[in-house]
Amino acid sequence: MVVEDDPASREIVVRMLQKEGIHVREASNGREAIEVLQSGVTPDLIILDLIMAEMDGFEFLRQVRPHAEWSKIPVVVVSSLDINSEAQDVLRGQVERISRKDGSPEKTCSARFGKPSINTC
């Protein structure tokens, strides 16, 4: 599942994953992502932006991680936020990887993820 509030960035990530044959769910903020999870969908991976309106990535993690059925879903953070040591402490143990958006979403995605090896995002 791709959780990203910027439609252009989200579309680029989704298209890259779909090009690899991966079925992708989308959400424009943390609240929508929780609604997807509550509907019974359990993605193999969540690609999460941190800075979003309505519910940001930090709040999303605070609400998702306590649920046994969602706690083991790997989360990769891809954000333009300059992640300081305090934010790193909050994210430590909750996410698999933190990647900073370096310019275009295409550059960030291809440089950080390579070819996905999962069936569903």
PDB file of C-alpha atoms in Angstrom:
ATOM      1  CA  MET A   1       0.000   0.000   0.000  1.00  0.00           C
ATOM      2  CA  VAL A   2       1.303   3.445  -0.914  1.00  0.00           C
ATOM      3  CA  VAL A   3       0.341   6.154   1.593  1.00  0.00           C
ATOM      4  CA  GLU A   4       1.251   9.525   0.091  1.00  0.00           C
ATOM      5  CA  ASP A   5      -0.672  12.804   0.032  1.00  0.00           C
ATOM      6  CA  ASP A   6       0.939  14.217  -3.108  1.00  0.00           C
ATOM      7  CA  PRO A   7      -1.034  12.748  -6.030  1.00  0.00           C
ATOM      8  CA  ALA A   8       1.853  13.029  -8.508  1.00  0.00           C
ATOM      9  CA  SER A   9       4.334  11.315  -6.179  1.00  0.00           C
ATOM     10  CA  ARG A  10       1.826   8.612  -5.267  1.00  0.00           C
ATOM     11  CA  GLU A  11       1.026   7.945  -8.923  1.00  0.00           C
ATOM     12  CA  ILE A  12       4.695   7.552  -9.845  1.00  0.00           C
ATOM     13  CA  VAL A  13       5.326   5.047  -7.050  1.00  0.00           C
ATOM     14  CA  VAL A  14       2.138   3.134  -7.858  1.00  0.00           C
ATOM     15  CA  ARG A  15       2.964   2.969 -11.563  1.00  0.00           C
ATOM     16  CA  MET A  16       6.502   1.756 -10.886  1.00  0.00           C
ATOM     17  CA  LEU A  17       5.182  -1.054  -8.692  1.00  0.00           C
ATOM     18  CA  GLN A  18       2.376  -1.958 -11.080  1.00  0.00           C
ATOM     19  CA  LYS A  19       4.917  -2.145 -13.900  1.00  0.00           C
ATOM     20  CA  GLU A  20       6.521  -4.955 -11.913  1.00  0.00           C
ATOM     21  CA  GLY A  21       3.173  -6.775 -11.747  1.00  0.00           C
ATOM     22  CA  ILE A  22       2.411  -5.779  -8.171  1.00  0.00           C
ATOM     23  CA  HIS A  23      -1.165  -5.051  -7.084  1.00  0.00           C
ATOM     24  CA  VAL A  24      -1.115  -1.730  -5.228  1.00  0.00           C
ATOM     25  CA  ARG A  25      -3.598  -0.139  -2.835  1.00  0.00           C
ATOM     26  CA  GLU A  26      -3.458   3.637  -2.395  1.00  0.00           C
ATOM     27  CA  ALA A  27      -4.260   6.073   0.392  1.00  0.00           C
ATOM     28  CA  SER A  28      -3.791   9.841   0.462  1.00  0.00           C
ATOM     29  CA  ASN A  29      -3.275  10.013   4.243  1.00  0.00           C
ATOM     30  CA  GLY A  30      -3.010   7.873   7.339  1.00  0.00           C
ATOM     31  CA  ARG A  31      -6.741   7.894   8.023  1.00  0.00           C
ATOM     32  CA  GLU A  32      -7.514   6.468   4.580  1.00  0.00           C
ATOM     33  CA  ALA A  33      -4.784   3.862   5.041  1.00  0.00           C
ATOM     34  CA  ILE A  34      -6.338   2.741   8.339  1.00  0.00           C
ATOM     35  CA  GLU A  35      -9.707   2.465   6.590  1.00  0.00           C
ATOM     36  CA  VAL A  36      -8.087   0.157   4.005  1.00  0.00           C
ATOM     37  CA  LEU A  37      -6.648  -1.990   6.801  1.00  0.00           C
ATOM     38  CA  GLN A  38      -9.997  -2.039   8.633  1.00  0.00           C
ATOM     39  CA  SER A  39     -11.673  -3.295   5.453  1.00  0.00           C
ATOM     40  CA  GLY A  40      -9.685  -6.513   5.830  1.00  0.00           C
ATOM     41  CA  VAL A  41      -6.853  -5.777   3.410  1.00  0.00           C
ATOM     42  CA  THR A  42      -3.427  -6.779   4.761  1.00  0.00           C
ATOM     43  CA  PRO A  43      -0.707  -5.497   2.435  1.00  0.00           C
ATOM     44  CA  ASP A  44       2.707  -7.133   2.226  1.00  0.00           C
ATOM     45  CA  LEU A  45       4.338  -3.705   2.565  1.00  0.00           C
ATOM     46  CA  ILE A  46       3.379  -0.124   3.356  1.00  0.00           C
ATOM     47  CA  ILE A  47       5.295   2.719   1.714  1.00  0.00           C
ATOM     48  CA  LEU A  48       4.578   5.683   3.978  1.00  0.00           C
ATOM     49  CA  ASP A  49       5.076   9.425   3.707  1.00  0.00           C
ATOM     50  CA  LEU A  50       5.398  11.160   7.083  1.00  0.00           C
ATOM     51  CA  ILE A  51       4.051  14.636   6.367  1.00  0.00           C
ATOM     52  CA  MET A  52       0.403  14.466   5.306  1.00  0.00           C
ATOM     53  CA  ALA A  53      -2.773  16.368   6.093  1.00  0.00           C
ATOM     54  CA  GLU A  54      -5.579  14.789   8.124  1.00  0.00           C
ATOM     55  CA  MET A  55      -3.366  12.057   9.647  1.00  0.00           C
ATOM     56  CA  ASP A  56       0.401  12.060   9.251  1.00  0.00           C
ATOM     57  CA  GLY A  57       2.687   9.050   9.139  1.00  0.00           C
ATOM     58  CA  PHE A  58       3.672   9.306  12.803  1.00  0.00           C
ATOM     59  CA  GLU A  59       0.049   9.147  13.973  1.00  0.00           C
ATOM     60  CA  PHE A  60      -0.637   6.348  11.498  1.00  0.00           C
ATOM     61  CA  LEU A  61       2.145   4.271  13.064  1.00  0.00           C
ATOM     62  CA  ARG A  62       0.921   5.066  16.601  1.00  0.00           C
ATOM     63  CA  GLN A  63      -2.510   3.722  15.710  1.00  0.00           C
ATOM     64  CA  VAL A  64      -1.434   0.744  13.579  1.00  0.00           C
ATOM     65  CA  ARG A  65       1.432  -0.809  15.520  1.00  0.00           C
ATOM     66  CA  PRO A  66      -0.603  -1.825  18.623  1.00  0.00           C
ATOM     67  CA  HIS A  67      -2.924  -4.012  16.478  1.00  0.00           C
ATOM     68  CA  ALA A  68      -1.634  -7.576  16.379  1.00  0.00           C
ATOM     69  CA  GLU A  69      -2.869  -8.177  12.824  1.00  0.00           C
ATOM     70  CA  TRP A  70      -1.116  -5.034  11.513  1.00  0.00           C
ATOM     71  CA  SER A  71       1.960  -4.893  13.730  1.00  0.00           C
ATOM     72  CA  LYS A  72       4.075  -7.146  11.524  1.00  0.00           C
ATOM     73  CA  ILE A  73       3.410  -5.361   8.206  1.00  0.00           C
ATOM     74  CA  PRO A  74       6.748  -3.919   7.080  1.00  0.00           C
ATOM     75  CA  VAL A  75       6.751  -0.137   6.660  1.00  0.00           C
ATOM     76  CA  VAL A  76       9.197   1.813   4.518  1.00  0.00           C
ATOM     77  CA  VAL A  77       9.186   5.563   5.108  1.00  0.00           C
ATOM     78  CA  VAL A  78       9.851   7.764   2.085  1.00  0.00           C
ATOM     79  CA  SER A  79       9.611  11.412   3.080  1.00  0.00           C
ATOM     80  CA  SER A  80      10.993  14.846   2.297  1.00  0.00           C
ATOM     81  CA  LEU A  81      11.096  15.540   6.032  1.00  0.00           C
ATOM     82  CA  ASP A  82      14.569  16.123   7.438  1.00  0.00           C
ATOM     83  CA  ILE A  83      14.399  13.351  10.004  1.00  0.00           C
ATOM     84  CA  ASN A  84      16.170  14.478  13.162  1.00  0.00           C
ATOM     85  CA  SER A  85      17.303  12.256  16.025  1.00  0.00           C
ATOM     86  CA  GLU A  86      13.994  12.696  17.879  1.00  0.00           C
ATOM     87  CA  ALA A  87      12.008  11.527  14.841  1.00  0.00           C
ATOM     88  CA  GLN A  88      14.463   8.656  14.341  1.00  0.00           C
ATOM     89  CA  ASP A  89      13.848   7.576  17.939  1.00  0.00           C
ATOM     90  CA  VAL A  90      10.082   7.565  17.326  1.00  0.00           C
ATOM     91  CA  LEU A  91      10.480   5.527  14.131  1.00  0.00           C
ATOM     92  CA  ARG A  92      13.107   3.088  15.435  1.00  0.00           C
ATOM     93  CA  GLY A  93      11.656  -0.400  15.669  1.00  0.00           C
ATOM     94  CA  GLN A  94       8.483   0.628  13.835  1.00  0.00           C
ATOM     95  CA  VAL A  95       9.784   0.863  10.274  1.00  0.00           C
ATOM     96  CA  GLU A  96      12.066  -1.245   8.110  1.00  0.00           C
ATOM     97  CA  ARG A  97      13.747   1.635   6.342  1.00  0.00           C
ATOM     98  CA  ILE A  98      13.738   5.420   6.164  1.00  0.00           C
ATOM     99  CA  SER A  99      14.496   7.065   2.824  1.00  0.00           C
ATOM    100  CA  ARG A 100      14.587  10.769   2.159  1.00  0.00           C
ATOM    101  CA  LYS A 101      13.009  11.990  -1.067  1.00  0.00           C
ATOM    102  CA  ASP A 102      15.937  13.247  -3.112  1.00  0.00           C
ATOM    103  CA  GLY A 103      14.382  15.364  -5.799  1.00  0.00           C
ATOM    104  CA  SER A 104      11.998  13.595  -8.126  1.00  0.00           C
ATOM    105  CA  PRO A 105       9.904  10.668  -6.916  1.00  0.00           C
ATOM    106  CA  GLU A 106      11.249   8.586  -9.815  1.00  0.00           C
ATOM    107  CA  LYS A 107      14.833   9.091  -8.656  1.00  0.00           C
ATOM    108  CA  THR A 108      13.989   8.325  -5.035  1.00  0.00           C
ATOM    109  CA  CYS A 109      12.019   5.197  -5.831  1.00  0.00           C
ATOM    110  CA  SER A 110      14.414   3.676  -8.290  1.00  0.00           C
ATOM    111  CA  ALA A 111      17.483   4.521  -6.245  1.00  0.00           C
ATOM    112  CA  ARG A 112      16.093   3.217  -2.973  1.00  0.00           C
ATOM    113  CA  PHE A 113      13.916   0.258  -3.870  1.00  0.00           C
ATOM    114  CA  GLY A 114      15.193  -1.337  -7.054  1.00  0.00           C
ATOM    115  CA  LYS A 115      12.967  -4.163  -8.247  1.00  0.00           C
ATOM    116  CA  PRO A 116      10.320  -5.060  -5.669  1.00  0.00           C
ATOM    117  CA  SER A 117      10.198  -8.666  -4.551  1.00  0.00           C
ATOM    118  CA  ILE A 118       6.712  -8.613  -3.077  1.00  0.00           C
ATOM    119  CA  ASN A 119       3.317  -9.502  -4.465  1.00  0.00           C
ATOM    120  CA  THR A 120       1.223  -6.718  -2.995  1.00  0.00           C
ATOM    121  CA  CYS A 121       1.981  -3.195  -1.761  1.00  0.00           C
TER     122      CYS A 121
END
